Amino acid sequence: MKNNIKQNTRYIVKNHVSWSGLTLTDAAVRQILHVKNKDPDILGLKITIKKSGCAGFTYIMSKVVSLNDNNLIFERDGAKLFIPLDIMPFIDGTELDYVEEGLNHMFKFNNPQAQYSCGCGESFGI
């Protein structure tokens, strides 16, 4: 299933579940395209979560090299973000950004579902 990112759009998925989706900032789009351009086998990046850290969950980002029917695909300007359906309740409405903080460059998740995060910013809780 492929969805283009649009502001104020709801995505209807199986069993009439409705999602707001994810948005990508310009900086996130540039970084995803940068990663993709370095390795032409990459289709995009995938976000998953796992139980970890002091707040409960942590984000995992990985490269996608083959399609999986259990993923929603959000695309903007050629940058593709793959999201497994089972984690949408945890990250629906999230804005993905790419920021520079001092010497660190990283993806930053602005997740309205996260009610709190740990002090180091590595994990979040719902």
mmCIF file with all atom_site columns, C-alpha atoms in Angstrom:
data_model
loop_
_atom_site.group_PDB
_atom_site.id
_atom_site.type_symbol
_atom_site.label_atom_id
_atom_site.label_alt_id
_atom_site.label_comp_id
_atom_site.label_asym_id
_atom_site.label_entity_id
_atom_site.label_seq_id
_atom_site.pdbx_PDB_ins_code
_atom_site.Cartn_x
_atom_site.Cartn_y
_atom_site.Cartn_z
_atom_site.occupancy
_atom_site.B_iso_or_equiv
_atom_site.pdbx_formal_charge
_atom_site.auth_seq_id
_atom_site.auth_comp_id
_atom_site.auth_asym_id
_atom_site.auth_atom_id
_atom_site.pdbx_PDB_model_num
ATOM 1   C CA . MET A 1 1   ? 0.000   0.000  0.000  1.00 0.00 ? 1   MET A CA 1
ATOM 2   C CA . LYS A 1 2   ? 1.459   3.356  -0.972 1.00 0.00 ? 2   LYS A CA 1
ATOM 3   C CA . ASN A 1 3   ? 0.420   6.695  0.510  1.00 0.00 ? 3   ASN A CA 1
ATOM 4   C CA . ASN A 1 4   ? 1.673   10.121 -0.416 1.00 0.00 ? 4   ASN A CA 1
ATOM 5   C CA . ILE A 1 5   ? 2.195   12.477 2.491  1.00 0.00 ? 5   ILE A CA 1
ATOM 6   C CA . LYS A 1 6   ? -0.296  15.316 2.560  1.00 0.00 ? 6   LYS A CA 1
ATOM 7   C CA . GLN A 1 7   ? -1.149  17.703 5.356  1.00 0.00 ? 7   GLN A CA 1
ATOM 8   C CA . ASN A 1 8   ? -4.442  17.013 7.174  1.00 0.00 ? 8   ASN A CA 1
ATOM 9   C CA . THR A 1 9   ? -5.053  13.708 5.402  1.00 0.00 ? 9   THR A CA 1
ATOM 10  C CA . ARG A 1 10  ? -6.483  10.609 7.056  1.00 0.00 ? 10  ARG A CA 1
ATOM 11  C CA . TYR A 1 11  ? -5.422  7.177  5.782  1.00 0.00 ? 11  TYR A CA 1
ATOM 12  C CA . ILE A 1 12  ? -7.969  4.370  5.887  1.00 0.00 ? 12  ILE A CA 1
ATOM 13  C CA . VAL A 1 13  ? -6.398  0.960  6.316  1.00 0.00 ? 13  VAL A CA 1
ATOM 14  C CA . LYS A 1 14  ? -7.903  -2.514 6.653  1.00 0.00 ? 14  LYS A CA 1
ATOM 15  C CA . ASN A 1 15  ? -10.887 -2.844 8.989  1.00 0.00 ? 15  ASN A CA 1
ATOM 16  C CA . HIS A 1 16  ? -11.543 0.890  8.631  1.00 0.00 ? 16  HIS A CA 1
ATOM 17  C CA . VAL A 1 17  ? -8.724  1.931  10.942 1.00 0.00 ? 17  VAL A CA 1
ATOM 18  C CA . SER A 1 18  ? -8.009  5.604  10.360 1.00 0.00 ? 18  SER A CA 1
ATOM 19  C CA . TRP A 1 19  ? -4.510  7.113  10.617 1.00 0.00 ? 19  TRP A CA 1
ATOM 20  C CA . SER A 1 20  ? -3.273  10.670 10.316 1.00 0.00 ? 20  SER A CA 1
ATOM 21  C CA . GLY A 1 21  ? 0.025   9.335  8.996  1.00 0.00 ? 21  GLY A CA 1
ATOM 22  C CA . LEU A 1 22  ? 3.561   10.666 9.321  1.00 0.00 ? 22  LEU A CA 1
ATOM 23  C CA . THR A 1 23  ? 5.158   13.798 7.964  1.00 0.00 ? 23  THR A CA 1
ATOM 24  C CA . LEU A 1 24  ? 8.723   14.435 6.878  1.00 0.00 ? 24  LEU A CA 1
ATOM 25  C CA . THR A 1 25  ? 10.479  17.760 7.245  1.00 0.00 ? 25  THR A CA 1
ATOM 26  C CA . ASP A 1 26  ? 12.612  19.076 4.394  1.00 0.00 ? 26  ASP A CA 1
ATOM 27  C CA . ALA A 1 27  ? 15.738  18.087 6.355  1.00 0.00 ? 27  ALA A CA 1
ATOM 28  C CA . ALA A 1 28  ? 14.462  14.510 6.829  1.00 0.00 ? 28  ALA A CA 1
ATOM 29  C CA . VAL A 1 29  ? 13.681  14.230 3.114  1.00 0.00 ? 29  VAL A CA 1
ATOM 30  C CA . ARG A 1 30  ? 17.194  15.413 2.222  1.00 0.00 ? 30  ARG A CA 1
ATOM 31  C CA . GLN A 1 31  ? 18.801  12.908 4.613  1.00 0.00 ? 31  GLN A CA 1
ATOM 32  C CA . ILE A 1 32  ? 16.727  9.953  3.417  1.00 0.00 ? 32  ILE A CA 1
ATOM 33  C CA . LEU A 1 33  ? 17.611  10.833 -0.189 1.00 0.00 ? 33  LEU A CA 1
ATOM 34  C CA . HIS A 1 34  ? 21.280  11.187 0.810  1.00 0.00 ? 34  HIS A CA 1
ATOM 35  C CA . VAL A 1 35  ? 21.266  7.670  2.321  1.00 0.00 ? 35  VAL A CA 1
ATOM 36  C CA . LYS A 1 36  ? 19.399  6.322  -0.702 1.00 0.00 ? 36  LYS A CA 1
ATOM 37  C CA . ASN A 1 37  ? 21.820  7.953  -3.162 1.00 0.00 ? 37  ASN A CA 1
ATOM 38  C CA . LYS A 1 38  ? 24.824  6.391  -1.390 1.00 0.00 ? 38  LYS A CA 1
ATOM 39  C CA . ASP A 1 39  ? 23.356  2.909  -1.943 1.00 0.00 ? 39  ASP A CA 1
ATOM 40  C CA . PRO A 1 40  ? 21.086  2.456  -4.996 1.00 0.00 ? 40  PRO A CA 1
ATOM 41  C CA . ASP A 1 41  ? 19.735  -0.855 -3.610 1.00 0.00 ? 41  ASP A CA 1
ATOM 42  C CA . ILE A 1 42  ? 17.957  1.001  -0.803 1.00 0.00 ? 42  ILE A CA 1
ATOM 43  C CA . LEU A 1 43  ? 14.262  1.731  -1.361 1.00 0.00 ? 43  LEU A CA 1
ATOM 44  C CA . GLY A 1 44  ? 13.994  3.963  1.699  1.00 0.00 ? 44  GLY A CA 1
ATOM 45  C CA . LEU A 1 45  ? 14.100  3.832  5.498  1.00 0.00 ? 45  LEU A CA 1
ATOM 46  C CA . LYS A 1 46  ? 11.908  1.862  7.888  1.00 0.00 ? 46  LYS A CA 1
ATOM 47  C CA . ILE A 1 47  ? 10.864  2.913  11.381 1.00 0.00 ? 47  ILE A CA 1
ATOM 48  C CA . THR A 1 48  ? 10.023  0.289  13.968 1.00 0.00 ? 48  THR A CA 1
ATOM 49  C CA . ILE A 1 49  ? 9.915   0.413  17.742 1.00 0.00 ? 49  ILE A CA 1
ATOM 50  C CA . LYS A 1 50  ? 10.875  -2.036 20.435 1.00 0.00 ? 50  LYS A CA 1
ATOM 51  C CA . LYS A 1 51  ? 10.505  -2.210 24.187 1.00 0.00 ? 51  LYS A CA 1
ATOM 52  C CA . SER A 1 52  ? 13.654  -0.667 25.567 1.00 0.00 ? 52  SER A CA 1
ATOM 53  C CA . GLY A 1 53  ? 15.071  2.108  27.677 1.00 0.00 ? 53  GLY A CA 1
ATOM 54  C CA . CYS A 1 54  ? 13.837  3.620  30.886 1.00 0.00 ? 54  CYS A CA 1
ATOM 55  C CA . ALA A 1 55  ? 10.676  5.127  29.345 1.00 0.00 ? 55  ALA A CA 1
ATOM 56  C CA . GLY A 1 56  ? 9.419   1.983  27.608 1.00 0.00 ? 56  GLY A CA 1
ATOM 57  C CA . PHE A 1 57  ? 10.013  2.121  23.828 1.00 0.00 ? 57  PHE A CA 1
ATOM 58  C CA . THR A 1 58  ? 12.796  3.138  21.477 1.00 0.00 ? 58  THR A CA 1
ATOM 59  C CA . TYR A 1 59  ? 12.798  3.881  17.757 1.00 0.00 ? 59  TYR A CA 1
ATOM 60  C CA . ILE A 1 60  ? 14.717  1.651  15.375 1.00 0.00 ? 60  ILE A CA 1
ATOM 61  C CA . MET A 1 61  ? 15.581  2.856  11.883 1.00 0.00 ? 61  MET A CA 1
ATOM 62  C CA . SER A 1 62  ? 16.797  0.509  9.182  1.00 0.00 ? 62  SER A CA 1
ATOM 63  C CA . LYS A 1 63  ? 17.376  0.475  5.448  1.00 0.00 ? 63  LYS A CA 1
ATOM 64  C CA . VAL A 1 64  ? 14.735  -1.174 3.262  1.00 0.00 ? 64  VAL A CA 1
ATOM 65  C CA . VAL A 1 65  ? 15.929  -3.244 0.305  1.00 0.00 ? 65  VAL A CA 1
ATOM 66  C CA . SER A 1 66  ? 12.736  -5.226 -0.464 1.00 0.00 ? 66  SER A CA 1
ATOM 67  C CA . LEU A 1 67  ? 8.998   -4.581 -0.157 1.00 0.00 ? 67  LEU A CA 1
ATOM 68  C CA . ASN A 1 68  ? 6.797   -6.012 2.584  1.00 0.00 ? 68  ASN A CA 1
ATOM 69  C CA . ASP A 1 69  ? 2.995   -5.948 2.312  1.00 0.00 ? 69  ASP A CA 1
ATOM 70  C CA . ASN A 1 70  ? 2.632   -5.220 6.040  1.00 0.00 ? 70  ASN A CA 1
ATOM 71  C CA . ASN A 1 71  ? 4.126   -1.727 5.686  1.00 0.00 ? 71  ASN A CA 1
ATOM 72  C CA . LEU A 1 72  ? 2.540   1.598  4.945  1.00 0.00 ? 72  LEU A CA 1
ATOM 73  C CA . ILE A 1 73  ? 4.742   3.655  2.651  1.00 0.00 ? 73  ILE A CA 1
ATOM 74  C CA . PHE A 1 74  ? 4.900   7.407  3.106  1.00 0.00 ? 74  PHE A CA 1
ATOM 75  C CA . GLU A 1 75  ? 6.678   9.229  0.302  1.00 0.00 ? 75  GLU A CA 1
ATOM 76  C CA . ARG A 1 76  ? 7.673   12.831 -0.229 1.00 0.00 ? 76  ARG A CA 1
ATOM 77  C CA . ASP A 1 77  ? 9.832   14.073 -3.099 1.00 0.00 ? 77  ASP A CA 1
ATOM 78  C CA . GLY A 1 78  ? 11.193  10.547 -3.677 1.00 0.00 ? 78  GLY A CA 1
ATOM 79  C CA . ALA A 1 79  ? 12.086  9.926  -0.022 1.00 0.00 ? 79  ALA A CA 1
ATOM 80  C CA . LYS A 1 80  ? 10.250  6.820  1.199  1.00 0.00 ? 80  LYS A CA 1
ATOM 81  C CA . LEU A 1 81  ? 9.475   5.961  4.792  1.00 0.00 ? 81  LEU A CA 1
ATOM 82  C CA . PHE A 1 82  ? 8.188   2.432  5.542  1.00 0.00 ? 82  PHE A CA 1
ATOM 83  C CA . ILE A 1 83  ? 6.054   1.888  8.652  1.00 0.00 ? 83  ILE A CA 1
ATOM 84  C CA . PRO A 1 84  ? 4.781   -1.529 9.842  1.00 0.00 ? 84  PRO A CA 1
ATOM 85  C CA . LEU A 1 85  ? 1.014   -1.436 10.400 1.00 0.00 ? 85  LEU A CA 1
ATOM 86  C CA . ASP A 1 86  ? 1.326   -2.800 13.949 1.00 0.00 ? 86  ASP A CA 1
ATOM 87  C CA . ILE A 1 87  ? 3.296   0.216  15.206 1.00 0.00 ? 87  ILE A CA 1
ATOM 88  C CA . MET A 1 88  ? 1.033   2.916  13.738 1.00 0.00 ? 88  MET A CA 1
ATOM 89  C CA . PRO A 1 89  ? -0.916  3.301  17.009 1.00 0.00 ? 89  PRO A CA 1
ATOM 90  C CA . PHE A 1 90  ? 2.366   4.260  18.701 1.00 0.00 ? 90  PHE A CA 1
ATOM 91  C CA . ILE A 1 91  ? 3.632   6.751  16.106 1.00 0.00 ? 91  ILE A CA 1
ATOM 92  C CA . ASP A 1 92  ? 0.567   8.064  14.264 1.00 0.00 ? 92  ASP A CA 1
ATOM 93  C CA . GLY A 1 93  ? 0.902   11.797 13.675 1.00 0.00 ? 93  GLY A CA 1
ATOM 94  C CA . THR A 1 94  ? 4.680   11.799 14.147 1.00 0.00 ? 94  THR A CA 1
ATOM 95  C CA . GLU A 1 95  ? 6.838   14.326 12.347 1.00 0.00 ? 95  GLU A CA 1
ATOM 96  C CA . LEU A 1 96  ? 10.253  12.986 11.362 1.00 0.00 ? 96  LEU A CA 1
ATOM 97  C CA . ASP A 1 97  ? 12.986  15.617 11.321 1.00 0.00 ? 97  ASP A CA 1
ATOM 98  C CA . TYR A 1 98  ? 16.756  15.517 10.840 1.00 0.00 ? 98  TYR A CA 1
ATOM 99  C CA . VAL A 1 99  ? 18.652  17.825 13.168 1.00 0.00 ? 99  VAL A CA 1
ATOM 100 C CA . GLU A 1 100 ? 22.159  18.916 14.042 1.00 0.00 ? 100 GLU A CA 1
ATOM 101 C CA . GLU A 1 101 ? 22.790  19.312 17.755 1.00 0.00 ? 101 GLU A CA 1
ATOM 102 C CA . GLY A 1 102 ? 26.409  20.257 18.327 1.00 0.00 ? 102 GLY A CA 1
ATOM 103 C CA . LEU A 1 103 ? 28.505  17.568 16.681 1.00 0.00 ? 103 LEU A CA 1
ATOM 104 C CA . ASN A 1 104 ? 25.588  15.121 16.513 1.00 0.00 ? 104 ASN A CA 1
ATOM 105 C CA . HIS A 1 105 ? 23.393  14.655 13.442 1.00 0.00 ? 105 HIS A CA 1
ATOM 106 C CA . MET A 1 106 ? 20.285  12.542 13.979 1.00 0.00 ? 106 MET A CA 1
ATOM 107 C CA . PHE A 1 107 ? 16.699  11.834 13.072 1.00 0.00 ? 107 PHE A CA 1
ATOM 108 C CA . LYS A 1 108 ? 14.340  13.377 15.612 1.00 0.00 ? 108 LYS A CA 1
ATOM 109 C CA . PHE A 1 109 ? 10.836  12.063 16.232 1.00 0.00 ? 109 PHE A CA 1
ATOM 110 C CA . ASN A 1 110 ? 8.204   14.632 17.185 1.00 0.00 ? 110 ASN A CA 1
ATOM 111 C CA . ASN A 1 111 ? 5.599   12.111 18.314 1.00 0.00 ? 111 ASN A CA 1
ATOM 112 C CA . PRO A 1 112 ? 2.258   13.362 19.691 1.00 0.00 ? 112 PRO A CA 1
ATOM 113 C CA . GLN A 1 113 ? 1.554   9.835  21.035 1.00 0.00 ? 113 GLN A CA 1
ATOM 114 C CA . ALA A 1 114 ? 4.584   9.970  23.368 1.00 0.00 ? 114 ALA A CA 1
ATOM 115 C CA . GLN A 1 115 ? 3.421   11.114 26.781 1.00 0.00 ? 115 GLN A CA 1
ATOM 116 C CA . TYR A 1 116 ? 6.927   11.228 28.235 1.00 0.00 ? 116 TYR A CA 1
ATOM 117 C CA . SER A 1 117 ? 10.515  10.466 27.336 1.00 0.00 ? 117 SER A CA 1
ATOM 118 C CA . CYS A 1 118 ? 13.621  9.571  29.289 1.00 0.00 ? 118 CYS A CA 1
ATOM 119 C CA . GLY A 1 119 ? 16.164  12.222 30.197 1.00 0.00 ? 119 GLY A CA 1
ATOM 120 C CA . CYS A 1 120 ? 18.653  11.172 27.534 1.00 0.00 ? 120 CYS A CA 1
ATOM 121 C CA . GLY A 1 121 ? 15.958  11.185 24.817 1.00 0.00 ? 121 GLY A CA 1
ATOM 122 C CA . GLU A 1 122 ? 16.611  7.578  23.761 1.00 0.00 ? 122 GLU A CA 1
ATOM 123 C CA . SER A 1 123 ? 13.215  6.175  24.726 1.00 0.00 ? 123 SER A CA 1
ATOM 124 C CA . PHE A 1 124 ? 9.576   7.239  25.071 1.00 0.00 ? 124 PHE A CA 1
ATOM 125 C CA . GLY A 1 125 ? 6.411   6.080  26.790 1.00 0.00 ? 125 GLY A CA 1
ATOM 126 C CA . ILE A 1 126 ? 2.794   5.967  25.692 1.00 0.00 ? 126 ILE A CA 1
#
